[in-house]
mmCIF file of C-alpha atoms in Angstrom:
data_model
loop_
_atom_site.group_PDB
_atom_site.id
_atom_site.type_symbol
_atom_site.label_atom_id
_atom_site.label_comp_id
_atom_site.label_asym_id
_atom_site.label_seq_id
_atom_site.Cartn_x
_atom_site.Cartn_y
_atom_site.Cartn_z
ATOM 1 C CA UNK A 489 -5.944 -12.167 -1.225
ATOM 2 C CA UNK A 490 -5.518 -14.869 1.370
ATOM 3 C CA UNK A 491 -2.437 -13.199 2.881
ATOM 4 C CA UNK A 492 -2.978 -11.589 6.269
ATOM 5 C CA UNK A 493 0.386 -9.806 6.405
ATOM 6 C CA UNK A 494 0.914 -7.703 3.259
ATOM 7 C CA UNK A 495 3.913 -5.542 2.396
ATOM 8 C CA UNK A 496 3.217 -2.466 0.250
ATOM 9 C CA UNK A 497 6.305 -1.843 -1.834
ATOM 10 C CA UNK A 498 7.683 -0.540 -5.114
ATOM 11 C CA UNK A 499 11.449 -0.150 -5.081
ATOM 12 C CA UNK A 500 11.321 3.402 -6.417
ATOM 13 C CA UNK A 501 10.432 6.229 -4.055
ATOM 14 C CA UNK A 502 7.623 8.667 -4.686
ATOM 15 C CA UNK A 503 5.166 6.341 -6.426
ATOM 16 C CA UNK A 504 2.514 6.454 -3.688
ATOM 17 C CA UNK A 505 3.245 3.519 -1.342
ATOM 18 C CA UNK A 506 2.369 5.395 1.856
ATOM 19 C CA UNK A 507 -0.795 6.897 0.377
ATOM 20 C CA UNK A 508 -1.783 3.434 -0.856
ATOM 21 C CA UNK A 509 -1.155 1.867 2.560
ATOM 22 C CA UNK A 510 -3.263 4.500 4.334
ATOM 23 C CA UNK A 511 -6.137 4.406 1.847
ATOM 24 C CA UNK A 512 -6.344 0.642 1.396
ATOM 25 C CA UNK A 513 -5.974 0.099 5.159
ATOM 26 C CA UNK A 514 -8.755 2.589 5.878
ATOM 27 C CA UNK A 515 -10.994 1.041 3.224
ATOM 28 C CA UNK A 516 -10.476 -2.484 4.583
ATOM 29 C CA UNK A 517 -11.324 -1.225 8.068
ATOM 30 C CA UNK A 518 -14.492 0.393 6.712
ATOM 31 C CA UNK A 519 -15.416 -2.995 5.280
ATOM 32 C CA UNK A 520 -15.282 -4.452 8.785
ATOM 33 C CA UNK A 521 -11.772 -5.865 9.052
ATOM 34 C CA UNK A 522 -9.632 -5.098 12.096
ATOM 35 C CA UNK A 523 -6.569 -3.531 10.489
ATOM 36 C CA UNK A 524 -3.161 -2.310 11.617
ATOM 37 C CA UNK A 525 -0.851 -0.401 9.299
ATOM 38 C CA UNK A 526 2.860 -0.308 10.140
ATOM 39 C CA UNK A 527 5.337 2.332 8.975
ATOM 40 C CA UNK A 528 8.817 0.824 8.541
ATOM 41 C CA UNK A 529 10.412 3.918 6.988
ATOM 42 C CA UNK A 530 12.685 4.569 9.967
ATOM 43 C CA UNK A 531 14.122 8.076 10.066
ATOM 44 C CA UNK A 532 11.428 9.655 7.886
ATOM 45 C CA UNK A 533 7.993 8.595 9.174
ATOM 46 C CA UNK A 534 5.155 9.769 6.939
ATOM 47 C CA UNK A 535 2.307 7.293 7.414
ATOM 48 C CA UNK A 536 1.150 8.956 10.655
ATOM 49 C CA UNK A 537 0.975 12.332 8.867
ATOM 50 C CA UNK A 538 -0.979 10.943 5.901
ATOM 51 C CA UNK A 539 -3.469 9.467 8.375
ATOM 52 C CA UNK A 540 -3.645 12.617 10.497
ATOM 53 C CA UNK A 541 -2.353 10.812 13.589
ATOM 54 C CA UNK A 542 1.056 12.454 14.074
ATOM 55 C CA UNK A 543 -0.094 14.208 17.248
ATOM 56 C CA UNK A 544 -0.931 10.891 18.903
ATOM 57 C CA UNK A 545 2.452 9.180 18.472
ATOM 58 C CA UNK A 546 4.053 8.406 21.835
ATOM 59 C CA UNK A 547 5.805 5.098 21.131
ATOM 60 C CA UNK A 548 6.976 3.768 17.779
ATOM 61 C CA UNK A 549 8.019 0.536 16.095
ATOM 62 C CA UNK A 550 11.626 0.710 17.329
ATOM 63 C CA UNK A 551 10.399 1.265 20.903
ATOM 64 C CA UNK A 552 8.575 -2.058 20.538
ATOM 65 C CA UNK A 553 11.635 -3.767 19.045
ATOM 66 C CA UNK A 554 13.943 -2.494 21.804
ATOM 67 C CA UNK A 555 11.549 -3.209 24.666
ATOM 68 C CA UNK A 556 10.807 0.363 25.760
ATOM 69 C CA UNK A 557 7.081 -0.251 25.490
ATOM 70 C CA UNK A 558 4.607 -3.073 25.025
ATOM 71 C CA UNK A 559 3.105 -3.664 21.610
ATOM 72 C CA UNK A 560 -0.309 -2.436 22.741
ATOM 73 C CA UNK A 561 1.211 0.890 23.836
ATOM 74 C CA UNK A 562 2.491 1.567 20.316
ATOM 75 C CA UNK A 563 -0.901 0.951 18.686
ATOM 76 C CA UNK A 564 -2.627 4.233 17.772
ATOM 77 C CA UNK A 565 -6.353 4.029 17.121
ATOM 78 C CA UNK A 566 -7.642 5.993 14.146
ATOM 79 C CA UNK A 567 -9.898 8.964 14.812
ATOM 80 C CA UNK A 568 -12.556 7.979 12.282
ATOM 81 C CA UNK A 569 -12.599 4.189 12.026
ATOM 82 C CA UNK A 570 -12.483 2.394 15.354
ATOM 83 C CA UNK A 571 -11.035 -0.854 13.999
ATOM 84 C CA UNK A 572 -8.089 0.847 12.223
ATOM 85 C CA UNK A 573 -4.740 1.186 14.026
ATOM 86 C CA UNK A 574 -1.285 2.536 13.239
ATOM 87 C CA UNK A 575 2.221 1.737 14.460
ATOM 88 C CA UNK A 576 4.499 4.647 13.546
ATOM 89 C CA UNK A 577 8.122 4.550 12.475
ATOM 90 C CA UNK A 578 10.852 6.171 14.538
ATOM 91 C CA UNK A 579 12.178 9.574 13.451
ATOM 92 C CA UNK A 580 15.230 9.455 15.684
ATOM 93 C CA UNK A 581 16.690 6.067 14.791
ATOM 94 C CA UNK A 582 18.224 4.765 11.585
ATOM 95 C CA UNK A 583 17.578 1.603 9.607
ATOM 96 C CA UNK A 584 20.245 -0.287 11.574
ATOM 97 C CA UNK A 585 17.647 -0.478 14.362
ATOM 98 C CA UNK A 586 15.442 -2.697 12.220
ATOM 99 C CA UNK A 587 15.337 -6.426 12.860
ATOM 100 C CA UNK A 588 13.692 -9.104 10.732
ATOM 101 C CA UNK A 589 13.172 -11.317 13.768
ATOM 102 C CA UNK A 590 11.507 -8.520 15.751
ATOM 103 C CA UNK A 591 9.377 -7.607 12.742
ATOM 104 C CA UNK A 592 8.164 -11.171 12.325
ATOM 105 C CA UNK A 593 7.417 -11.494 16.049
ATOM 106 C CA UNK A 594 5.512 -8.203 16.053
ATOM 107 C CA UNK A 595 3.338 -9.078 13.060
ATOM 108 C CA UNK A 596 2.637 -12.568 14.390
ATOM 109 C CA UNK A 597 1.613 -11.097 17.749
ATOM 110 C CA UNK A 598 -0.778 -8.669 16.037
ATOM 111 C CA UNK A 599 -2.455 -11.416 14.010
ATOM 112 C CA UNK A 600 -2.659 -13.711 17.024
ATOM 113 C CA UNK A 601 -4.068 -10.777 19.009
ATOM 114 C CA UNK A 602 -7.157 -10.421 16.837
ATOM 115 C CA UNK A 603 -6.206 -8.279 13.861
ATOM 116 C CA UNK A 604 -7.567 -9.526 10.542
ATOM 117 C CA UNK A 605 -4.792 -8.056 8.450
ATOM 118 C CA UNK A 606 -1.503 -6.164 8.778
ATOM 119 C CA UNK A 607 -0.349 -3.767 6.036
ATOM 120 C CA UNK A 608 3.371 -2.962 6.128
ATOM 121 C CA UNK A 609 4.465 0.268 4.445
ATOM 122 C CA UNK A 610 7.933 -0.454 3.049
ATOM 123 C CA UNK A 611 10.564 2.257 2.604
ATOM 124 C CA UNK A 612 11.966 2.957 -0.851
ATOM 125 C CA UNK A 613 14.908 0.934 -2.087
ATOM 126 C CA UNK A 614 15.934 -2.680 -1.635
ATOM 127 C CA UNK A 615 18.200 -2.430 1.390
ATOM 128 C CA UNK A 616 17.593 -3.122 5.106
ATOM 129 C CA UNK A 617 14.246 -1.346 5.338
ATOM 130 C CA UNK A 618 12.674 -3.286 2.493
ATOM 131 C CA UNK A 619 14.155 -6.582 3.661
ATOM 132 C CA UNK A 620 12.764 -6.072 7.174
ATOM 133 C CA UNK A 621 9.324 -5.046 5.907
ATOM 134 C CA UNK A 622 9.129 -8.016 3.543
ATOM 135 C CA UNK A 623 10.376 -10.513 6.124
ATOM 136 C CA UNK A 624 7.048 -10.608 7.956
ATOM 137 C CA UNK A 625 4.823 -10.601 4.862
ATOM 138 C CA UNK A 626 2.971 -13.438 3.153
ATOM 139 C CA UNK A 627 1.664 -11.263 0.332
ATOM 140 C CA UNK A 628 2.608 -8.031 -1.429
ATOM 141 C CA UNK A 629 1.016 -5.063 -3.151
ATOM 142 C CA UNK A 630 3.500 -3.667 -5.662
ATOM 143 C CA UNK A 631 2.738 -0.018 -6.431
ATOM 144 C CA UNK A 632 3.947 1.278 -9.785
ATOM 145 C CA UNK A 633 3.519 4.427 -11.832
ATOM 146 C CA UNK A 634 3.065 3.826 -15.576
ATOM 147 C CA UNK A 635 6.530 5.073 -16.502
ATOM 148 C CA UNK A 636 9.701 3.228 -17.412
ATOM 149 C CA UNK A 637 11.897 3.771 -14.336
ATOM 150 C CA UNK A 638 9.098 2.855 -11.930
ATOM 151 C CA UNK A 639 8.274 -0.333 -13.851
ATOM 152 C CA UNK A 640 11.957 -1.305 -14.035
ATOM 153 C CA UNK A 641 12.381 -0.933 -10.264
ATOM 154 C CA UNK A 642 9.140 -2.821 -9.621
ATOM 155 C CA UNK A 643 10.395 -5.701 -11.762
ATOM 156 C CA UNK A 644 13.454 -6.029 -9.540
ATOM 157 C CA UNK A 645 11.317 -5.885 -6.387
ATOM 158 C CA UNK A 646 9.058 -8.655 -7.697
ATOM 159 C CA UNK A 647 12.128 -10.847 -8.181
ATOM 160 C CA UNK A 648 13.267 -10.160 -4.607
ATOM 161 C CA UNK A 649 9.788 -10.938 -3.256
ATOM 162 C CA UNK A 650 9.738 -14.240 -5.150
ATOM 163 C CA UNK A 651 13.188 -15.085 -3.760
ATOM 164 C CA UNK A 652 11.702 -14.633 -0.287
ATOM 165 C CA UNK A 653 8.877 -17.021 -1.123
ATOM 166 C CA UNK A 654 6.242 -14.287 -1.396
ATOM 167 C CA UNK A 655 4.235 -15.421 -4.403
ATOM 168 C CA UNK A 656 0.861 -13.804 -3.631
ATOM 169 C CA UNK A 657 1.878 -10.536 -5.256
ATOM 170 C CA UNK A 658 -0.596 -8.108 -6.825
ATOM 171 C CA UNK A 659 -0.039 -4.978 -8.879
ATOM 172 C CA UNK A 660 -1.459 -1.501 -8.284
ATOM 173 C CA UNK A 661 -0.951 0.971 -11.136
ATOM 174 C CA UNK A 662 -1.059 4.382 -9.479
ATOM 175 C CA UNK A 663 -1.438 7.894 -10.903
ATOM 176 C CA UNK A 664 -2.656 6.834 -14.328
ATOM 177 C CA UNK A 665 -3.333 9.850 -16.548
ATOM 178 C CA UNK A 666 -5.592 8.746 -19.426
ATOM 179 C CA UNK A 667 -4.820 11.751 -21.629
ATOM 180 C CA UNK A 668 -1.076 11.009 -21.376
ATOM 181 C CA UNK A 669 -1.709 7.372 -22.311
ATOM 182 C CA UNK A 670 -3.694 8.567 -25.338
ATOM 183 C CA UNK A 671 -0.791 10.776 -26.443
ATOM 184 C CA UNK A 672 1.680 7.934 -25.980
ATOM 185 C CA UNK A 673 3.481 9.800 -23.178
ATOM 186 C CA UNK A 674 2.666 7.205 -20.512
ATOM 187 C CA UNK A 675 2.863 3.418 -20.588
ATOM 188 C CA UNK A 676 -0.374 1.597 -21.324
ATOM 189 C CA UNK A 677 -1.721 -0.799 -18.726
ATOM 190 C CA UNK A 678 -1.241 -3.867 -20.898
ATOM 191 C CA UNK A 679 2.412 -2.926 -21.421
ATOM 192 C CA UNK A 680 2.977 -2.740 -17.670
ATOM 193 C CA UNK A 681 1.208 -6.067 -17.134
ATOM 194 C CA UNK A 682 3.252 -7.748 -19.847
ATOM 195 C CA UNK A 683 6.562 -6.462 -18.457
ATOM 196 C CA UNK A 684 5.878 -7.352 -14.829
ATOM 197 C CA UNK A 685 3.887 -10.563 -15.263
ATOM 198 C CA UNK A 686 1.811 -10.316 -12.075
ATOM 199 C CA UNK A 687 -1.938 -9.991 -11.586
ATOM 200 C CA UNK A 688 -3.518 -6.557 -11.461
ATOM 201 C CA UNK A 689 -5.588 -5.629 -8.402
ATOM 202 C CA UNK A 690 -6.164 -1.934 -8.999
ATOM 203 C CA UNK A 691 -5.784 1.089 -11.263
ATOM 204 C CA UNK A 692 -5.747 4.430 -9.449
ATOM 205 C CA UNK A 693 -6.189 7.556 -11.585
ATOM 206 C CA UNK A 694 -4.234 10.751 -10.995
ATOM 207 C CA UNK A 695 -6.460 12.784 -8.677
ATOM 208 C CA UNK A 696 -5.766 16.157 -7.036
ATOM 209 C CA UNK A 697 -8.053 15.166 -4.169
ATOM 210 C CA UNK A 698 -5.351 12.733 -3.033
ATOM 211 C CA UNK A 699 -2.918 15.624 -2.498
ATOM 212 C CA UNK A 700 -5.565 17.513 -0.562
ATOM 213 C CA UNK A 701 -6.509 14.503 1.563
ATOM 214 C CA UNK A 702 -2.843 13.784 2.300
ATOM 215 C CA UNK A 703 -2.215 17.362 3.402
ATOM 216 C CA UNK A 704 -5.136 17.300 5.843
ATOM 217 C CA UNK A 705 -4.468 13.760 7.061
ATOM 218 C CA UNK A 706 -7.765 12.267 5.935
ATOM 219 C CA UNK A 707 -7.536 9.241 3.580
ATOM 220 C CA UNK A 708 -9.596 9.832 0.439
ATOM 221 C CA UNK A 709 -11.016 6.303 0.569
ATOM 222 C CA UNK A 710 -13.051 7.305 3.639
ATOM 223 C CA UNK A 711 -15.027 9.894 1.646
ATOM 224 C CA UNK A 712 -17.700 7.755 0.005
ATOM 225 C CA UNK A 713 -19.501 10.818 -1.397
ATOM 226 C CA UNK A 714 -16.885 11.203 -4.127
ATOM 227 C CA UNK A 715 -17.342 8.767 -7.020
ATOM 228 C CA UNK A 716 -14.949 7.568 -9.724
ATOM 229 C CA UNK A 717 -11.805 9.143 -8.290
ATOM 230 C CA UNK A 718 -8.767 7.729 -6.539
ATOM 231 C CA UNK A 719 -10.723 7.202 -3.320
ATOM 232 C CA UNK A 720 -13.167 4.932 -5.149
ATOM 233 C CA UNK A 721 -10.262 3.059 -6.772
ATOM 234 C CA UNK A 722 -8.694 2.420 -3.355
ATOM 235 C CA UNK A 723 -12.032 1.200 -1.962
ATOM 236 C CA UNK A 724 -12.320 -1.165 -4.931
ATOM 237 C CA UNK A 725 -8.816 -2.506 -4.251
ATOM 238 C CA UNK A 726 -9.849 -3.249 -0.665
ATOM 239 C CA UNK A 727 -12.921 -5.120 -1.904
ATOM 240 C CA UNK A 728 -10.780 -7.165 -4.308
ATOM 241 C CA UNK A 729 -8.368 -8.001 -1.473
ATOM 242 C CA UNK A 730 -11.368 -9.397 0.368
ATOM 243 C CA UNK A 731 -12.207 -11.551 -2.656
ATOM 244 C CA UNK A 732 -14.987 -9.538 -4.289
ATOM 245 C CA UNK A 733 -15.284 -9.370 -8.071
ATOM 246 C CA UNK A 734 -15.310 -5.614 -8.650
ATOM 247 C CA UNK A 735 -15.421 -3.905 -12.053
ATOM 248 C CA UNK A 736 -12.645 -1.464 -12.874
ATOM 249 C CA UNK A 737 -13.408 2.246 -13.102
ATOM 250 C CA UNK A 738 -14.456 3.466 -16.525
ATOM 251 C CA UNK A 739 -11.500 5.546 -17.660
ATOM 252 C CA UNK A 740 -11.518 7.387 -20.974
ATOM 253 C CA UNK A 741 -8.196 6.178 -22.227
ATOM 254 C CA UNK A 742 -6.656 4.392 -25.154
ATOM 255 C CA UNK A 743 -7.565 0.880 -26.156
ATOM 256 C CA UNK A 744 -4.410 -0.275 -24.380
ATOM 257 C CA UNK A 745 -6.127 -0.042 -20.993
ATOM 258 C CA UNK A 746 -8.972 -2.270 -22.048
ATOM 259 C CA UNK A 747 -6.698 -4.619 -23.977
ATOM 260 C CA UNK A 748 -4.741 -5.057 -20.764
ATOM 261 C CA UNK A 749 -7.853 -5.782 -18.751
ATOM 262 C CA UNK A 750 -9.106 -8.253 -21.340
ATOM 263 C CA UNK A 751 -5.744 -10.003 -21.291
ATOM 264 C CA UNK A 752 -5.851 -10.098 -17.507
ATOM 265 C CA UNK A 753 -9.281 -11.696 -17.431
ATOM 266 C CA UNK A 754 -8.801 -13.912 -20.472
ATOM 267 C CA UNK A 755 -11.068 -12.030 -22.879
ATOM 268 C CA UNK A 756 -10.494 -10.858 -26.424
#
């Protein structure tokens, strides 16, 4: 992806946006990019917990917006990867504190200040939080679970992104369970691609290690000793964002998965 400011969104809550932001951000930083991830979910604030940085939060995004601190004071350096930073959301404010103008100014300042890429973790829904998060973005990662309500909400989000002029939009199918696809209890990848009509950039399998890594605040993508799980899938997404041609994980699933990938890449 050419976009330097990327919103991670879905519409529906609970599909894995925050986990995706943390893992892809960490993986991009491991690949040498200087990365900042921003939590815009004002009032809830989860990205700092997923990254294990909640104890380091002194100033947050709204403090920056309202002038209580300088931008540099709100940047929290990751414990493990020195070129990965976080700006946390506020737990004490509500979404009325968000400002598209302030968001755009903040992201522009980060990119002008030497960051290679900014990942913006969007809150669920399509109201103020999403609008603010998307306002500063040039590209988008749309996270979807392979089930009907998630795909329906993602379709609406894609339309809103296009209305904002964000056309560099890529799809991440998260929590794919091959055995459920085989039984016909979960949408096949090619069905999701056909419904949404945007390019795929990653398929992340359901993986209990993600729950464990989230609970201990250590993104799974940083553990390179584990192969062929969600952590590997997130690392592959980061490599594709950087322009690498990376094969998809070999998943034992129905022919629909491979039909979808062939369709994506123009094969038979």
